[in-house]
Short mmCIF file of C-alpha atoms and ligand atoms in Angstrom, two decimals:
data_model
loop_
_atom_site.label_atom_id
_atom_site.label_comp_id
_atom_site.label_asym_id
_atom_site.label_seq_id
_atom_site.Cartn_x
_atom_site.Cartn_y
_atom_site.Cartn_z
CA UNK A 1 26.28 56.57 -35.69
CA UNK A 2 24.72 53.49 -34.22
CA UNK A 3 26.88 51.71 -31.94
CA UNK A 4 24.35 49.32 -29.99
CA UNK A 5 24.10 46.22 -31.55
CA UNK A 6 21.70 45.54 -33.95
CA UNK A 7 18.57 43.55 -33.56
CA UNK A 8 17.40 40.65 -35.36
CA UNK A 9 14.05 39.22 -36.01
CA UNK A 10 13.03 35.92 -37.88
CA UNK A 11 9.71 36.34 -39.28
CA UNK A 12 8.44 32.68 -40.29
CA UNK A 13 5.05 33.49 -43.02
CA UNK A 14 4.76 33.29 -46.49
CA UNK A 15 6.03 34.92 -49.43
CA UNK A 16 3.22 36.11 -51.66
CA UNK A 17 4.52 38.31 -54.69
CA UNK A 18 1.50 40.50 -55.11
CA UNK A 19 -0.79 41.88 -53.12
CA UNK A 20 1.52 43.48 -50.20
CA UNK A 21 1.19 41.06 -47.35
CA UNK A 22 2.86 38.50 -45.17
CA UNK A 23 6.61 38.49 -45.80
CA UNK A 24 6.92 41.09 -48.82
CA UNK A 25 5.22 43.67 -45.89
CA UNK A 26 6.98 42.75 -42.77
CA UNK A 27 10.59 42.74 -44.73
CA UNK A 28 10.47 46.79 -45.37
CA UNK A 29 8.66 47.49 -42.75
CA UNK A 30 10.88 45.98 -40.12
CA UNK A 31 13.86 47.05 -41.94
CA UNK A 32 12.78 50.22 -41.79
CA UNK A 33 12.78 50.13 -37.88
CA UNK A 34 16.47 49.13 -38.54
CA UNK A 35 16.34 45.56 -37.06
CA UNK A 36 17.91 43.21 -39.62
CA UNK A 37 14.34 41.20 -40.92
CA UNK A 38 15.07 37.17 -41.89
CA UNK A 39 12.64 35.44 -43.77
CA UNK A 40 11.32 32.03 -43.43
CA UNK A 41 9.37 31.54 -45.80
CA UNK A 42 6.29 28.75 -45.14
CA UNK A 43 4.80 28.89 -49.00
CA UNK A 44 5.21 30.63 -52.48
CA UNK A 45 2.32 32.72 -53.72
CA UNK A 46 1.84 34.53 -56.51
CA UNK A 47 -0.20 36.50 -55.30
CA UNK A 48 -2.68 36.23 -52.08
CA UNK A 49 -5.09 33.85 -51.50
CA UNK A 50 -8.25 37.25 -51.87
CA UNK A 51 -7.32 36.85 -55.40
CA UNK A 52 -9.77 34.36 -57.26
CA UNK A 53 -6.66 32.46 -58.76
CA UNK A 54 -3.13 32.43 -57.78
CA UNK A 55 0.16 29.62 -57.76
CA UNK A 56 0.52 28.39 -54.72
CA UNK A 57 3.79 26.06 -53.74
CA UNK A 58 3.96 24.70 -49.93
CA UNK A 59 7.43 25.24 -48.36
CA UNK A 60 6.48 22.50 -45.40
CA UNK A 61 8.87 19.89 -46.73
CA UNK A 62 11.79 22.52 -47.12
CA UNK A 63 11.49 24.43 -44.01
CA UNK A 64 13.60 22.30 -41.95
CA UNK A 65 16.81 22.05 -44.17
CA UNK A 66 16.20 25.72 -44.78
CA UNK A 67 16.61 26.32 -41.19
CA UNK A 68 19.27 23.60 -39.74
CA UNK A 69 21.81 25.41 -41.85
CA UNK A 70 20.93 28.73 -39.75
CA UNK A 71 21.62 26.11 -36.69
CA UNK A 72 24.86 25.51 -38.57
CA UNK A 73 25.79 29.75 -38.97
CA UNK A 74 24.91 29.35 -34.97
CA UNK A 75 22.43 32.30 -35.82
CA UNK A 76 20.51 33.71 -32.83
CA UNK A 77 17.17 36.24 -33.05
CA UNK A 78 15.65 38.73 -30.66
CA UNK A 79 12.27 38.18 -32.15
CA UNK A 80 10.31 35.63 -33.57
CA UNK A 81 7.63 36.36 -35.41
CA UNK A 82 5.44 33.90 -36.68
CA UNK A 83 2.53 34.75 -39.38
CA UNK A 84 0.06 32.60 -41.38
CA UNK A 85 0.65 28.76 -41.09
CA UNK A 86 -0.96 26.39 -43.56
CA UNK A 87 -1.27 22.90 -40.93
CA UNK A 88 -0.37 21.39 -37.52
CA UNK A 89 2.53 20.13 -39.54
CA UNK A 90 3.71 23.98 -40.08
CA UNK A 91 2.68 24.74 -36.77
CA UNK A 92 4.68 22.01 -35.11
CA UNK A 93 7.88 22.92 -37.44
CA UNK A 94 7.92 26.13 -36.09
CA UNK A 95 7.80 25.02 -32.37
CA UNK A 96 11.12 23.63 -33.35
CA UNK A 97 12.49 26.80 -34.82
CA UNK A 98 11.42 28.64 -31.32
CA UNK A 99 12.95 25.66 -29.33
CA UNK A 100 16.37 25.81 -31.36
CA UNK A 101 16.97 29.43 -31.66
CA UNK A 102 14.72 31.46 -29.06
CA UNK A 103 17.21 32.02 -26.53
CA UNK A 104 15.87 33.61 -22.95
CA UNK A 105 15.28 36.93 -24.35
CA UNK A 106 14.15 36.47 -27.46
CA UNK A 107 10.47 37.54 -27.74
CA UNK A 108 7.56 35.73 -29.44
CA UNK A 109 5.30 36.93 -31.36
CA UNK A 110 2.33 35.21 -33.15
CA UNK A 111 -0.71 35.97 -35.32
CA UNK A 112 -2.83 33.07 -34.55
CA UNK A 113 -4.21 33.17 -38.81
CA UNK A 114 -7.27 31.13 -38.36
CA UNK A 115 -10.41 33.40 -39.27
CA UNK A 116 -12.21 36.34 -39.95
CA UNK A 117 -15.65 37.69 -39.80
CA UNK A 118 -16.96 34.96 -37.92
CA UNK A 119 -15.34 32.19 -40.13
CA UNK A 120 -12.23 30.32 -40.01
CA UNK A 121 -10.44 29.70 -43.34
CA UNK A 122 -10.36 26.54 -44.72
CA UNK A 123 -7.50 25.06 -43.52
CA UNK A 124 -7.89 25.11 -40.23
CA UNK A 125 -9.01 22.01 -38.76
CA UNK A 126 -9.63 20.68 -35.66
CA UNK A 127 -5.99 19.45 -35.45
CA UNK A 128 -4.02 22.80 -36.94
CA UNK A 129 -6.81 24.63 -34.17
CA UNK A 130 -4.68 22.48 -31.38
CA UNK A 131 -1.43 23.32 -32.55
CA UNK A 132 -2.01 26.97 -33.08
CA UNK A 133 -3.21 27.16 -29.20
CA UNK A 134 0.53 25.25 -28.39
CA UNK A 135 2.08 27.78 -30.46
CA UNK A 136 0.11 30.78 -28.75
CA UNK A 137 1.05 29.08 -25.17
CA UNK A 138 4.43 29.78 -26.00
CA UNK A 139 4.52 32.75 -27.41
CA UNK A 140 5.18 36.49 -25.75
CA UNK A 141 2.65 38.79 -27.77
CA UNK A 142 -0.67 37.15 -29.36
CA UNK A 143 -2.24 39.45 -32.32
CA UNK A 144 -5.75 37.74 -32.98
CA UNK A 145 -8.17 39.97 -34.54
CA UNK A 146 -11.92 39.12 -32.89
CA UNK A 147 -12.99 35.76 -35.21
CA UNK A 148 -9.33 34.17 -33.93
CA UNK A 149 -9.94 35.67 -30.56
CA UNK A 150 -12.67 34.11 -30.12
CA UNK A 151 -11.55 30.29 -31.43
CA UNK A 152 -8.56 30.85 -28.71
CA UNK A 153 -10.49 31.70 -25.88
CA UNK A 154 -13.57 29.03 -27.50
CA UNK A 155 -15.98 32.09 -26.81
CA UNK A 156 -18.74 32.44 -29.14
CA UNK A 157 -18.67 35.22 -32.24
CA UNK A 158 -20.27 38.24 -31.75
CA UNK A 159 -19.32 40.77 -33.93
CA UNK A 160 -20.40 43.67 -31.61
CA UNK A 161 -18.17 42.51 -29.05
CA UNK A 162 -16.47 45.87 -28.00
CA UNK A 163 -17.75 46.22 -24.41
CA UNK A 164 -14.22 46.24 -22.44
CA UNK A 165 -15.29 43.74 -19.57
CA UNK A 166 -16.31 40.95 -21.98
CA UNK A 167 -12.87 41.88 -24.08
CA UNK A 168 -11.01 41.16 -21.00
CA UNK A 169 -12.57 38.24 -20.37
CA UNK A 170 -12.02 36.78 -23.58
CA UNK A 171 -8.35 38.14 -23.65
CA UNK A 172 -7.98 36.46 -20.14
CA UNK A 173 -8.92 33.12 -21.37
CA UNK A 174 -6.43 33.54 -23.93
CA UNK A 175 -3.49 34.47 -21.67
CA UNK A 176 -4.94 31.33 -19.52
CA UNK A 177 -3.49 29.16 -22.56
CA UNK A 178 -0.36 29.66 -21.09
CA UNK A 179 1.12 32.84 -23.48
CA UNK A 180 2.36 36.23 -22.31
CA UNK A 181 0.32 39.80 -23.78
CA UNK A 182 -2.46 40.07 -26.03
CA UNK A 183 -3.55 42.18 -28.40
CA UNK A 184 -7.29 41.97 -29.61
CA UNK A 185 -7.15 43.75 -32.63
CA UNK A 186 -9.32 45.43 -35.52
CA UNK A 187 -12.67 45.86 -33.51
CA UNK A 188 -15.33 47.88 -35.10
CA UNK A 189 -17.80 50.14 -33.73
CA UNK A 190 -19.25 52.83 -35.34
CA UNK A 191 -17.06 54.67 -36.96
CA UNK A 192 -14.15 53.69 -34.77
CA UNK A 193 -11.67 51.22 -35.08
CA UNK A 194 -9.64 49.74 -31.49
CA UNK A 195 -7.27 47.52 -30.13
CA UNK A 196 -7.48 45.70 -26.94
CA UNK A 197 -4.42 45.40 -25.12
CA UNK A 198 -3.97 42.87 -22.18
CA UNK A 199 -0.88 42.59 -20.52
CA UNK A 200 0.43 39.47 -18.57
CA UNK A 201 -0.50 40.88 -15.10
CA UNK A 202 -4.04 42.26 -16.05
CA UNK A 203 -3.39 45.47 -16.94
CA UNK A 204 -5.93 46.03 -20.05
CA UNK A 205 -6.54 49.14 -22.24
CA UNK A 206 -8.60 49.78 -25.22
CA UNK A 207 -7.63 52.09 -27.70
CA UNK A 208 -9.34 53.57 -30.36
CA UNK A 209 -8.63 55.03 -33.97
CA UNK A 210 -10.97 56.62 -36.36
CA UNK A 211 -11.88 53.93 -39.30
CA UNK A 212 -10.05 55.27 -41.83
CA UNK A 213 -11.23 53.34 -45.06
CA UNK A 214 -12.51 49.83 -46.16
CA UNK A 215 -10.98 47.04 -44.88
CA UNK A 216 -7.72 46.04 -47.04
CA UNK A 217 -5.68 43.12 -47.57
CA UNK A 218 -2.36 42.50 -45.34
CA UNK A 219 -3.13 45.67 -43.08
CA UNK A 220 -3.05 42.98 -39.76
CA UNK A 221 0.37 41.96 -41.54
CA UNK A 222 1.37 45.77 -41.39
CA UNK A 223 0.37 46.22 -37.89
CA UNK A 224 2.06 43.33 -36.39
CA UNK A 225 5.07 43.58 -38.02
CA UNK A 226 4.82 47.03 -36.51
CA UNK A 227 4.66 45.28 -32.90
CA UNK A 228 7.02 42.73 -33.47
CA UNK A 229 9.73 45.65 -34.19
CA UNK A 230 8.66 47.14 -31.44
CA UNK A 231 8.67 44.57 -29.57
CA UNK A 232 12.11 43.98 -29.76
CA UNK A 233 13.18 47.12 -29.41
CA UNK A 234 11.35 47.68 -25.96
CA UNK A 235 9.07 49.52 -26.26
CA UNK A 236 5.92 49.44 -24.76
CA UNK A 237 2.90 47.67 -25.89
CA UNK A 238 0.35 50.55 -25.50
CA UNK A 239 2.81 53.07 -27.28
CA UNK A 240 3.70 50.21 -30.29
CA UNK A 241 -0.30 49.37 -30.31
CA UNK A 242 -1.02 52.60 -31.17
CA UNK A 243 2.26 53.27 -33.45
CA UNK A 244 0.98 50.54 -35.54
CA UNK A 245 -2.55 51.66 -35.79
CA UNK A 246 -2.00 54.97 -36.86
CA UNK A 247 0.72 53.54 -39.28
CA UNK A 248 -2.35 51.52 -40.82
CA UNK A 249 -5.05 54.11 -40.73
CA UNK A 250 -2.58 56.20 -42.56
CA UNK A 251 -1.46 53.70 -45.18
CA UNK A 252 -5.47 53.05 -45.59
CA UNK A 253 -6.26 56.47 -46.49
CA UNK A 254 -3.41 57.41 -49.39
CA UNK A 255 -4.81 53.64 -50.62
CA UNK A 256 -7.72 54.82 -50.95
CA UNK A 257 -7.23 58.84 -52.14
CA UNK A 258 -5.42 56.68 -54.72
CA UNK A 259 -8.16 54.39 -55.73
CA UNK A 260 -6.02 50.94 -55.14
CA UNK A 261 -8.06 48.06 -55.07
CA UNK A 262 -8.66 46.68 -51.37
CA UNK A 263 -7.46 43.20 -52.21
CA UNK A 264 -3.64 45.29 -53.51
CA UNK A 265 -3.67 45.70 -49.55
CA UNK A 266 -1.89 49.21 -48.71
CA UNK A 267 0.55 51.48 -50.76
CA UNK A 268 2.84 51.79 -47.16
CA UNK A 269 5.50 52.54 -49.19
CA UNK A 270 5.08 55.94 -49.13
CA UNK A 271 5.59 55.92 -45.16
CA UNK A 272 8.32 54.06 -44.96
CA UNK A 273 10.94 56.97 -44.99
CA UNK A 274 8.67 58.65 -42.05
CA UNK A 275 8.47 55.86 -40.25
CA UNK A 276 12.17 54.76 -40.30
CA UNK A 277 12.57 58.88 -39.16
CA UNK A 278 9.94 57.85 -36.28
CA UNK A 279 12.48 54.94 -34.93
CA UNK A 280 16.03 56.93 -35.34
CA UNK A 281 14.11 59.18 -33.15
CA UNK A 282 14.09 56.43 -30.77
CA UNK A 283 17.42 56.13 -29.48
O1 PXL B 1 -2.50 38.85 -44.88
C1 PXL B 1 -3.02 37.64 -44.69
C2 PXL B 1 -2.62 36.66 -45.73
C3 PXL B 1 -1.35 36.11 -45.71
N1 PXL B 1 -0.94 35.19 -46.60
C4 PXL B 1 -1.77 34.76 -47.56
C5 PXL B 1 -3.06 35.25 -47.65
C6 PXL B 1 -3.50 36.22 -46.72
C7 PXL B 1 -4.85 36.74 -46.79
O2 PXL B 1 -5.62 36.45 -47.64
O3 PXL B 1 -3.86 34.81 -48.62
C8 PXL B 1 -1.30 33.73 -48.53
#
């Protein structure tokens, strides 16, 4: 029987209805670690935006008198995790969240969404590319994969970046912003996969997984909903970094044993018992 209190993260993304991402993945999944997961949601999707057509309804205007009455239940969190944001108007909504209810302990963690491959998605501009650095300044645990890693640290793309000097350099520059760790993740080489961990003192590790499959919708969604549990939970970076990974790489390979379509993301579902086994384990 549990006795120790239970821990509570506010994950602020979106709620997209199909295609296993954002706030439909990190509910189980951080559920399943047993920390009570409370959703904030920033738009309604049908379905992801991978898919060539899907309803899309902004939450900006709502987000606000969605959360004051939290203010109201004097709710607190251990973890805030903040996903995909749409505009500096988002972006500077959620500051707000973190500045009402982050108390001293509560930890941080953003996925700066701005890019892949080399490209940033449309909707960040110049503007939302300011506020997301503000955000990242203030946050405890930074998840950029190497496009958004890059636009943070305003390093030029390389995709071939995996050389671990130039990683911590880049990672450095990011932690310069004013943030705690970092985690570089999804960089490919060969047929490896790795993270890049950098810690707020220096410390720096790469770690590597094989590539288990084609790259799938919502799987950095999976993984840092895997860190943000983790994160509250105290457990160390490196051991979470790789928790996560293999979590993904896992997840990856029934999706594709079972033929799902990338853009479906990962069947995780499966896992989910195992991995709730991994945390009672835990404590
Ligand atoms: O998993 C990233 C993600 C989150 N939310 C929405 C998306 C995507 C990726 O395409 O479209 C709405």
């Amino acid at each position: 029987m549990k006795t120790e209190k239970q821990k509570r993260i506010a994950v602020i993304n979106d709620f997209s209805g199909f295609g296993r991402c954002s706030l439909t993945v990190s509910l189980p999944i951080i559920s399943a670690a047993g920390i009570q997961c409370c959703a904030v949601p920033t738009a309604v999707l049908s379905n992801h935006t991978g898919y060539e057509d899907y309803f899309f309804d902004d939450y900006t205007d709502k987000m606000e008198a969605y959360f004051s009455k939290w203010e109201k239940l004097g709710l607190t969190f251990d973890g805030i995790y903040v996903g995909f944001l749409g505009s500096s108007r988002q972006t500077e909504i959620v500051e707000r969240f973190i500045a009402r209810f982050a108390g001293k302990d509560t930890v941080v963690i953003t996925d700066p969404v701005m890019g892949d491959d080399g490209k940033t998605y449309a909707t960040l501009t110049a503007e939302h590319c300011r506020s997301l650095k503000k955000l990242v300044s203030i946050s405890d645990i930074i998840t950029p994969n190497l496009t958004e890693a890059c636009i943070l640290a305003s390093y030029p793309y390389n995709p071939r970046i995996s050389d671990e000097f130039e990683l911590f350099q880049l990672a450095g520059r990011i932690a310069r912003l004013g943030g705690g760790r970092v985690v570089i993740t999804g960089l490919e080489k060969g047929n490896d996969i790795s993270n890049f961990i950098y810690d707020s003192d220096g410390e720096h590790r790469l770690i590597s997984n094989r590539n288990a499959g084609s790259r799938r919708a919502g799987t950095g969604d999976v993984f840092s909903s895997i860190i943000a549990a983790d994160a509250v939970l105290g457990i160390p970076l490196e051991e979470s970094v790789k928790r996560a990974a293999d979590f993904v790489a896992e997840a990856i390979t029934i999706s594709e044993a079972q033929g799902v379509p990338a853009q479906d993301g990962v069947c995780f579902e499966y896992l989910l018992g195992e991995l709730a086994d991994s945390y009672r384990k835990e404590k």
